[in-house]
Short mmCIF file of C-alpha atoms and ligand atoms in Angstrom, two decimals:
data_model
loop_
_atom_site.label_atom_id
_atom_site.label_comp_id
_atom_site.label_asym_id
_atom_site.label_seq_id
_atom_site.Cartn_x
_atom_site.Cartn_y
_atom_site.Cartn_z
CA MET U 3 81.15 84.64 125.59
CA LEU U 4 84.88 84.82 126.25
CA VAL U 5 86.90 86.38 123.25
CA THR U 6 90.40 86.08 123.36
CA GLY U 7 92.44 88.87 121.16
CA GLY U 8 89.25 90.82 120.70
CA ALA U 9 91.66 94.42 120.71
CA GLY U 10 92.58 93.32 117.29
CA PHE U 11 91.98 93.30 113.46
CA ILE U 12 89.10 90.66 113.33
CA GLY U 13 88.85 90.04 117.23
CA SER U 14 87.34 93.64 117.41
CA HIS U 15 84.91 93.69 113.70
CA THR U 16 84.47 89.99 115.57
CA CYS U 17 82.84 91.58 119.09
CA VAL U 18 80.80 93.58 117.00
CA GLU U 19 78.99 90.91 114.39
CA LEU U 20 78.30 89.19 118.61
CA ILE U 21 77.38 92.17 120.14
CA GLU U 22 74.54 92.44 117.59
CA ALA U 23 73.64 88.61 117.73
CA GLY U 24 72.74 89.47 121.17
CA HIS U 25 75.67 87.57 123.14
CA ASP U 26 77.59 89.58 126.01
CA VAL U 27 81.28 89.78 124.91
CA ILE U 28 84.13 89.53 127.91
CA VAL U 29 87.85 90.40 125.73
CA VAL U 30 91.02 88.53 127.53
CA ASP U 31 93.74 90.94 125.20
CA ASP U 32 97.06 91.74 126.61
CA LEU U 33 97.28 94.50 124.43
CA SER U 34 100.48 93.93 122.55
CA THR U 35 99.61 94.53 118.77
CA GLY U 36 95.32 95.22 119.74
CA HIS U 37 94.11 98.17 121.11
CA ALA U 38 91.96 98.66 123.83
CA GLN U 39 90.25 102.07 121.72
CA ALA U 40 88.87 99.61 119.05
CA LEU U 41 86.72 98.48 122.18
CA ASP U 42 85.51 101.92 122.80
CA ARG U 43 84.68 101.91 118.44
CA VAL U 44 82.85 98.61 118.99
CA ALA U 45 80.53 99.92 121.56
CA GLU U 46 79.58 102.85 119.59
CA ILE U 47 78.84 101.09 116.53
CA ALA U 48 77.09 98.04 118.46
CA GLY U 49 75.43 99.72 121.39
CA ALA U 50 77.16 97.96 124.41
CA ALA U 51 80.98 97.75 125.33
CA PRO U 52 82.68 94.01 125.56
CA VAL U 53 84.04 93.83 128.93
CA LEU U 54 87.90 93.87 128.67
CA GLU U 55 89.84 92.07 131.00
CA VAL U 56 93.96 92.82 130.46
CA ALA U 57 96.14 89.99 130.89
CA ASP U 58 98.48 87.47 129.16
CA ILE U 59 96.59 83.75 127.60
CA THR U 60 99.86 81.99 128.87
CA ASP U 61 99.20 83.41 132.39
CA ALA U 62 97.12 80.20 133.97
CA ALA U 63 96.20 81.40 137.06
CA ALA U 64 94.84 84.94 135.76
CA MET U 65 92.65 82.50 133.14
CA ASP U 66 91.81 81.05 136.01
CA THR U 67 90.86 84.38 137.72
CA ILE U 68 88.77 85.60 134.26
CA PHE U 69 86.58 82.27 133.62
CA GLY U 70 85.72 82.17 137.38
CA ARG U 71 84.66 85.92 137.42
CA HIS U 72 82.10 85.88 134.51
CA ARG U 73 79.34 83.45 133.42
CA ILE U 74 81.11 81.80 129.52
CA ASP U 75 79.47 79.62 127.75
CA ALA U 76 82.08 79.32 124.79
CA VAL U 77 85.53 80.68 123.86
CA ILE U 78 86.34 82.34 120.76
CA HIS U 79 90.35 81.87 120.63
CA PHE U 80 91.84 85.13 118.07
CA ALA U 81 95.13 85.81 120.85
CA ALA U 82 97.86 84.68 118.47
CA ARG U 83 101.35 86.34 117.75
CA LYS U 84 100.77 86.54 113.59
CA ALA U 85 104.17 87.83 111.93
CA VAL U 86 105.13 85.45 109.67
CA GLY U 87 108.85 87.14 109.27
CA GLU U 88 108.93 87.96 113.14
CA SER U 89 108.51 84.22 113.87
CA THR U 90 111.39 83.42 111.62
CA GLU U 91 113.32 85.08 113.60
CA ILE U 92 111.56 83.99 117.35
CA PRO U 93 110.59 80.91 116.75
CA LEU U 94 110.40 80.03 120.28
CA ASP U 95 108.14 82.68 121.76
CA TYR U 96 105.45 82.05 118.44
CA PHE U 97 105.53 78.49 119.83
CA HIS U 98 104.77 80.29 123.64
CA THR U 99 101.97 82.17 123.18
CA ASN U 100 100.31 80.68 120.24
CA VAL U 101 100.34 77.06 121.08
CA GLY U 102 101.61 77.15 124.62
CA GLY U 103 98.72 79.85 125.07
CA THR U 104 96.26 77.79 123.32
CA ALA U 105 97.64 74.62 126.13
CA THR U 106 96.57 77.12 128.61
CA LEU U 107 93.55 78.76 127.75
CA LEU U 108 91.71 75.02 126.93
CA ALA U 109 92.94 73.69 130.60
CA ALA U 110 91.46 76.64 131.99
CA ALA U 111 88.11 76.26 129.86
CA ARG U 112 87.79 72.75 131.15
CA ARG U 113 88.36 73.50 134.52
CA ALA U 114 85.51 75.99 134.70
CA GLY U 115 83.59 73.13 132.48
CA VAL U 116 83.79 75.42 129.46
CA HIS U 117 83.74 73.24 126.52
CA ARG U 118 82.98 74.58 123.19
CA ILE U 119 85.68 76.35 121.35
CA VAL U 120 86.32 78.33 118.07
CA PHE U 121 90.06 78.58 116.63
CA SER U 122 91.56 80.99 114.58
CA SER U 123 93.56 79.13 111.44
CA SER U 124 95.43 80.12 108.98
CA CYS U 125 95.43 79.29 105.12
CA SER U 126 99.36 79.71 105.74
CA ILE U 127 99.18 76.17 106.94
CA TYR U 128 98.84 75.07 103.40
CA GLY U 129 102.32 76.52 102.56
CA ALA U 130 103.35 75.57 98.65
CA THR U 131 101.29 72.49 98.40
CA GLY U 132 100.71 73.39 94.45
CA ALA U 133 97.04 72.35 94.87
CA ASP U 134 94.93 75.46 92.46
CA ASP U 135 91.96 75.39 94.98
CA LEU U 136 92.33 74.21 98.37
CA ASP U 137 89.92 72.56 100.40
CA GLU U 138 90.42 71.35 103.55
CA THR U 139 91.75 67.61 102.62
CA ALA U 140 94.14 69.14 100.96
CA PRO U 141 97.85 68.82 102.31
CA THR U 142 99.11 70.87 104.81
CA ALA U 143 103.11 72.26 104.46
CA PRO U 144 103.45 75.16 106.97
CA ALA U 145 106.81 76.91 105.70
CA ASN U 146 106.89 79.47 108.88
CA PRO U 147 106.73 78.48 112.60
CA TYR U 148 104.15 81.00 112.67
CA ALA U 149 102.16 78.87 110.39
CA TRP U 150 103.68 75.06 112.02
CA SER U 151 102.58 77.26 115.46
CA LYS U 152 98.92 77.09 114.11
CA LEU U 153 98.75 73.38 112.89
CA ALA U 154 100.22 72.54 116.00
CA CYS U 155 97.08 74.74 117.72
CA GLU U 156 94.86 72.62 115.41
CA GLN U 157 96.07 68.52 116.28
CA MET U 158 96.23 69.88 119.71
CA ILE U 159 92.48 70.94 119.22
CA GLU U 160 91.47 67.57 117.01
CA GLN U 161 93.17 65.18 119.91
CA ALA U 162 91.57 66.93 122.89
CA CYS U 163 88.24 66.55 121.05
CA ARG U 164 89.43 62.92 120.56
CA HIS U 165 89.87 61.90 124.13
CA HIS U 166 87.00 64.68 125.84
CA ASP U 167 83.74 63.32 125.06
CA ASP U 168 82.40 66.80 125.86
CA LEU U 169 84.23 68.93 124.01
CA ARG U 170 83.55 70.50 121.05
CA ALA U 171 85.79 72.60 118.60
CA ILE U 172 85.79 73.92 115.14
CA SER U 173 88.59 75.37 113.22
CA LEU U 174 88.13 78.45 110.87
CA ARG U 175 91.43 78.76 108.60
CA TYR U 176 91.17 82.15 107.19
CA PHE U 177 92.23 83.08 103.56
CA ASN U 178 93.44 86.62 103.59
CA PRO U 179 91.13 89.02 105.72
CA ILE U 180 91.41 92.78 104.64
CA GLY U 181 88.72 95.82 104.57
CA ALA U 182 87.32 97.23 107.83
CA HIS U 183 84.15 98.15 109.54
CA PRO U 184 81.73 100.34 106.68
CA SER U 185 80.83 102.96 109.47
CA GLY U 186 84.48 103.59 109.33
CA LEU U 187 85.05 103.47 112.77
CA LEU U 188 87.11 99.99 112.98
CA GLY U 189 90.07 98.30 110.56
CA GLU U 190 93.46 97.26 110.62
CA ASP U 191 95.98 99.73 112.68
CA PRO U 192 99.22 97.75 112.57
CA HIS U 193 101.83 98.91 115.07
CA GLY U 194 104.91 100.21 113.49
CA THR U 195 106.04 99.41 109.22
CA PRO U 196 102.38 98.03 107.96
CA ARG U 197 103.85 94.04 106.63
CA ASN U 198 100.99 93.29 105.32
CA ILE U 199 99.71 94.38 101.57
CA VAL U 200 96.82 96.41 102.59
CA PRO U 201 97.57 98.27 105.11
CA TYR U 202 100.60 99.62 103.34
CA LEU U 203 98.60 100.44 99.97
CA ALA U 204 97.00 102.92 102.25
CA GLN U 205 99.03 104.57 103.23
CA VAL U 206 100.82 105.31 100.13
CA ALA U 207 97.52 106.12 98.97
CA ALA U 208 97.52 108.51 101.99
CA GLY U 209 100.60 109.84 101.01
CA LYS U 210 102.44 108.42 104.20
CA ARG U 211 104.51 106.41 102.14
CA GLY U 212 106.50 106.49 98.91
CA ARG U 213 105.70 103.60 96.44
CA VAL U 214 104.29 99.97 97.68
CA GLN U 215 106.93 97.08 96.67
CA VAL U 216 105.55 94.23 94.93
CA PHE U 217 107.28 91.98 96.03
CA GLY U 218 107.78 89.56 92.82
CA GLY U 219 107.10 89.83 89.19
CA ASP U 220 108.27 86.66 88.10
CA TYR U 221 105.63 84.13 89.68
CA PRO U 222 103.66 81.33 87.54
CA THR U 223 100.74 83.34 87.11
CA PRO U 224 99.06 85.61 84.60
CA ASP U 225 100.63 88.92 85.58
CA GLY U 226 103.50 87.15 87.03
CA SER U 227 103.04 88.91 90.66
CA ALA U 228 101.37 86.63 93.88
CA ILE U 229 97.58 85.55 93.80
CA ARG U 230 95.53 85.52 97.29
CA ASP U 231 92.10 85.10 98.32
CA TYR U 232 91.20 88.37 99.67
CA VAL U 233 87.85 88.14 102.38
CA HIS U 234 86.02 90.90 104.00
CA VAL U 235 87.05 90.96 107.92
CA VAL U 236 83.09 91.44 108.12
CA ASP U 237 82.65 88.43 106.60
CA ILE U 238 85.11 86.66 108.66
CA ALA U 239 83.71 88.21 111.61
CA ARG U 240 79.99 86.70 110.35
CA GLY U 241 81.50 83.48 110.11
CA HIS U 242 82.20 83.09 113.72
CA VAL U 243 78.80 83.77 114.32
CA THR U 244 77.24 81.32 112.45
CA ALA U 245 80.25 79.01 113.69
CA LEU U 246 78.50 79.58 117.26
CA GLU U 247 75.10 78.67 115.85
CA HIS U 248 76.83 75.03 114.98
CA VAL U 249 79.35 74.38 117.66
CA ASP U 250 77.37 71.73 118.97
CA ASP U 251 76.46 69.83 115.74
CA GLN U 252 79.12 67.35 116.23
CA HIS U 253 81.50 65.28 117.98
CA GLY U 254 85.61 65.95 117.15
CA MET U 255 87.11 69.19 115.43
CA GLN U 256 84.64 70.36 112.62
CA LEU U 257 87.29 72.44 110.06
CA HIS U 258 86.39 74.72 107.64
CA ASN U 259 88.46 77.13 104.96
CA LEU U 260 86.92 80.91 104.87
CA GLY U 261 87.60 82.83 101.79
CA THR U 262 85.62 83.64 98.65
CA GLY U 263 87.34 81.00 96.58
CA GLN U 264 88.73 84.33 94.25
CA GLY U 265 92.25 84.65 93.40
CA THR U 266 93.37 88.42 93.33
CA SER U 267 96.96 89.04 92.25
CA VAL U 268 98.64 91.86 93.88
CA LEU U 269 99.38 94.01 90.49
CA GLU U 270 95.37 93.50 90.46
CA LEU U 271 94.71 94.40 93.80
CA ARG U 272 97.00 97.15 93.41
CA THR U 273 94.52 98.48 90.56
CA ALA U 274 91.65 97.82 92.89
CA PHE U 275 92.83 99.76 95.98
CA ALA U 276 93.70 102.92 93.64
CA ALA U 277 90.32 102.94 92.24
CA ALA U 278 88.82 102.84 95.42
CA ALA U 279 91.09 105.49 96.26
CA GLU U 280 90.71 107.82 93.23
CA ARG U 281 94.09 108.04 92.72
CA ASP U 282 97.31 106.22 91.82
CA ILE U 283 99.15 104.12 93.78
CA PRO U 284 103.09 103.86 92.70
CA PHE U 285 104.66 100.76 92.97
CA THR U 286 108.14 98.86 91.89
CA VAL U 287 108.22 95.38 91.31
CA THR U 288 111.16 93.75 93.37
CA ASP U 289 112.38 90.30 94.75
CA ARG U 290 109.49 87.54 96.05
CA ARG U 291 109.53 88.23 99.43
CA PRO U 292 111.25 84.64 101.45
CA GLY U 293 108.38 82.50 102.36
CA ASP U 294 105.74 83.39 100.08
CA VAL U 295 104.00 81.21 97.44
CA PRO U 296 102.77 81.94 94.34
CA ARG U 297 98.57 80.88 94.84
CA LEU U 298 96.73 80.45 97.68
CA VAL U 299 92.90 80.36 96.72
CA ALA U 300 90.38 78.87 99.36
CA ASN U 301 87.84 76.04 97.94
CA THR U 302 84.91 76.93 100.50
CA ASP U 303 82.24 74.72 98.96
CA VAL U 304 81.96 72.85 102.34
CA VAL U 305 81.25 75.64 104.91
CA ARG U 306 79.10 76.64 102.05
CA LEU U 307 77.12 73.31 102.17
CA ALA U 308 77.38 72.79 105.90
CA TRP U 309 76.60 76.29 107.05
CA GLY U 310 75.23 78.33 104.53
CA TRP U 311 78.07 80.85 105.25
CA THR U 312 78.82 82.89 101.68
CA PRO U 313 80.59 86.18 101.50
CA LYS U 314 78.27 89.39 101.20
CA TYR U 315 81.18 91.67 99.84
CA ASP U 316 83.58 91.44 96.79
CA LEU U 317 86.69 93.36 97.00
CA ALA U 318 85.93 96.98 95.44
CA ILE U 319 84.00 96.86 99.15
CA MET U 320 87.07 95.47 101.11
CA CYS U 321 89.04 98.48 99.21
CA ARG U 322 86.88 100.98 99.38
CA ASP U 323 86.22 100.12 103.13
CA SER U 324 89.75 99.64 104.19
CA TRP U 325 90.62 103.11 102.43
CA ARG U 326 88.02 104.59 104.75
CA PHE U 327 89.12 103.36 107.56
CA GLN U 328 92.53 104.68 106.68
CA GLN U 329 90.83 108.44 105.90
CA LEU U 330 89.01 108.65 108.70
CA ASN U 331 92.03 107.45 110.87
CA PRO U 332 94.71 108.97 109.57
CA ASP U 333 96.84 107.94 112.53
CA GLY U 334 94.64 104.85 113.25
CA TYR U 335 93.49 104.47 116.95
CA ARG U 336 94.88 107.28 118.20
CA ARG U 337 92.89 110.17 117.25
P1 LIG R 428 95.89 91.42 116.24
O1 LIG R 428 96.83 91.18 116.31
O2 LIG R 428 95.08 92.64 115.81
O3 LIG R 428 94.93 90.70 117.05
C1 LIG R 428 95.45 89.67 117.68
C2 LIG R 428 94.91 90.27 119.77
O4 LIG R 428 95.70 89.09 119.80
C3 LIG R 428 95.32 91.13 119.63
O5 LIG R 428 94.80 92.72 120.41
C4 LIG R 428 97.16 91.13 120.70
O6 LIG R 428 96.65 92.09 121.58
C5 LIG R 428 96.35 89.50 121.39
N1 LIG R 428 96.93 89.23 121.52
C6 LIG R 428 98.37 88.65 121.50
N2 LIG R 428 98.71 87.85 122.13
C7 LIG R 428 98.32 87.82 123.11
C8 LIG R 428 98.28 87.43 124.36
N3 LIG R 428 100.06 86.16 124.95
N4 LIG R 428 97.44 87.64 125.50
C9 LIG R 428 96.44 88.06 124.98
N5 LIG R 428 96.39 88.82 123.93
C10 LIG R 428 97.16 88.42 123.48
O7 LIG R 428 95.39 89.88 114.41
P2 LIG R 428 94.50 89.44 113.83
O8 LIG R 428 95.01 89.86 112.41
O9 LIG R 428 93.29 90.03 114.59
O10 LIG R 428 94.22 88.34 113.82
C11 LIG R 428 93.41 87.43 115.48
C12 LIG R 428 93.92 85.52 114.91
O11 LIG R 428 93.74 85.07 113.07
C13 LIG R 428 95.36 85.63 114.99
O12 LIG R 428 94.94 84.15 115.70
C14 LIG R 428 95.57 85.13 113.58
O13 LIG R 428 96.69 84.19 113.78
C15 LIG R 428 94.58 84.73 112.83
N6 LIG R 428 94.61 84.97 111.41
C16 LIG R 428 95.16 86.08 110.60
C17 LIG R 428 95.11 86.44 109.70
C18 LIG R 428 94.85 87.86 109.31
O14 LIG R 428 95.61 88.22 108.17
N7 LIG R 428 94.71 89.20 109.65
C19 LIG R 428 94.86 85.12 108.99
C20 LIG R 428 94.36 83.83 109.11
C21 LIG R 428 94.53 83.99 110.48
C1 LIG R 429 99.65 89.95 100.32
C2 LIG R 429 100.49 89.10 98.74
C3 LIG R 429 103.03 89.63 99.19
C4 LIG R 429 103.27 93.13 101.34
C5 LIG R 429 100.10 86.70 105.42
C6 LIG R 429 100.26 85.39 106.62
C7 LIG R 429 99.01 84.57 106.49
C8 LIG R 429 97.61 85.61 106.95
C9 LIG R 429 97.45 86.24 106.18
C10 LIG R 429 97.55 85.22 109.45
C11 LIG R 429 101.87 88.36 98.93
C12 LIG R 429 102.75 90.97 98.57
C13 LIG R 429 102.52 92.31 100.58
C14 LIG R 429 103.89 94.50 100.40
C15 LIG R 429 103.49 92.91 98.45
N1 LIG R 429 98.11 85.74 107.63
N2 LIG R 429 103.12 91.68 99.29
N3 LIG R 429 104.17 94.52 98.76
O1 LIG R 429 102.21 86.86 103.51
O2 LIG R 429 99.48 86.36 101.36
O3 LIG R 429 99.30 86.26 104.02
O4 LIG R 429 98.14 87.13 105.81
O5 LIG R 429 97.26 83.66 109.82
O6 LIG R 429 99.07 84.03 107.43
O7 LIG R 429 101.36 84.65 106.30
O8 LIG R 429 99.63 88.32 103.44
O9 LIG R 429 99.23 90.95 102.87
O10 LIG R 429 101.69 89.62 103.57
O11 LIG R 429 100.69 89.73 101.38
O12 LIG R 429 103.84 92.55 97.69
O13 LIG R 429 104.55 95.45 101.09
O14 LIG R 429 101.33 90.80 98.73
O15 LIG R 429 104.33 89.08 98.52
O16 LIG R 429 102.11 87.75 97.85
P1 LIG R 429 100.29 86.70 103.25
P2 LIG R 429 100.34 89.55 103.26
#
């Protein structure tokens, strides 16, 4: 099994589930946002270490070497740049890594005779479509270059499946993955100032930052703050093991949302995190963040019915596990 981006947040949690399910795992990662230490932690939890190949997925020769060196039957493709704000500053870099990297990886996989791929897509491709609950047929409306790059990858994979009969692919549209491994060994360790809400809340609760800014108090939601579908990263990781069991089920690209179907506002999330951390989390309501939408909540009927995948963990557990990782790793993976 080749896992690109396996040293990152979702990739490392998925490595644990894969190894525990009996897969041999090779990770390709350039460590630009991931951490080699995360793979040591994977070994500590799962009892076997993934093999790490430090390489850039846009490097075709390196990809050929890696496919040649290992026996690989499928690819789970996480490696990407994912910061929405940064994507508006350097859009072409985002297309280079996310779209170019996916094309390079798929071509190398084909040359090596590997025909199964599971791709990391994102709820951000729905954008502000206004639908109350988003199923996989909802119209897409990406609002930034990052989201466009993910939609472009889906279209590329879908077209490749149409014209290569032997290709089997699944695109998983994650909603907002948060939480951490319950062991406290693996979690989200962003380089620099966190851009996502949960690592920020964790650092405020830990006293590393003064207060959290709640971006927007005038959304058309019950408490005025924006609503998202937060889903435990271990549930997302489990979704990949399930996806592998179903990748041969049908021709063409399968498309599934991975979320809980439960909407939570930023203010509700702050309250839940404060309860998990047993302390107050000071906040200020500020202007909306450019590019944000009022509400993104998954309809997950299709994946529940097709695969029986359902999330196991609720918001309180997501907050408990994120907080545990923060407490046990105050400086992230730099012990
Ligand atoms: P992450 O930044 O923690 O992980 C990405 C990993 O890919 C990192 O380890 C990084 O070093 C590696 N990488 C980046 N560019 C690379 C390249 N050119 N070559 C090799 N490796 C490279 O992010 P994550 O949250 O774990 O996200 C994983 C995937 O899930 C991404 O594709 C992301 O777009 C997607 N996704 C994430 C979220 C989320 O909120 N975290 C939501 C939806 C989709
Ligand atoms: C969540 C909510 C913010 C920080 C992003 C990507 C999406 C997917 C998941 C990759 C929003 C608010 C945030 C803060 C805040 N990733 N917020 N104060 O923007 O929903 O989704 O990650 O695919 O594509 O867009 O996640 O964690 O940044 O924000 O009030 O300091 O928290 O406005 O409503 P987002 P997030």
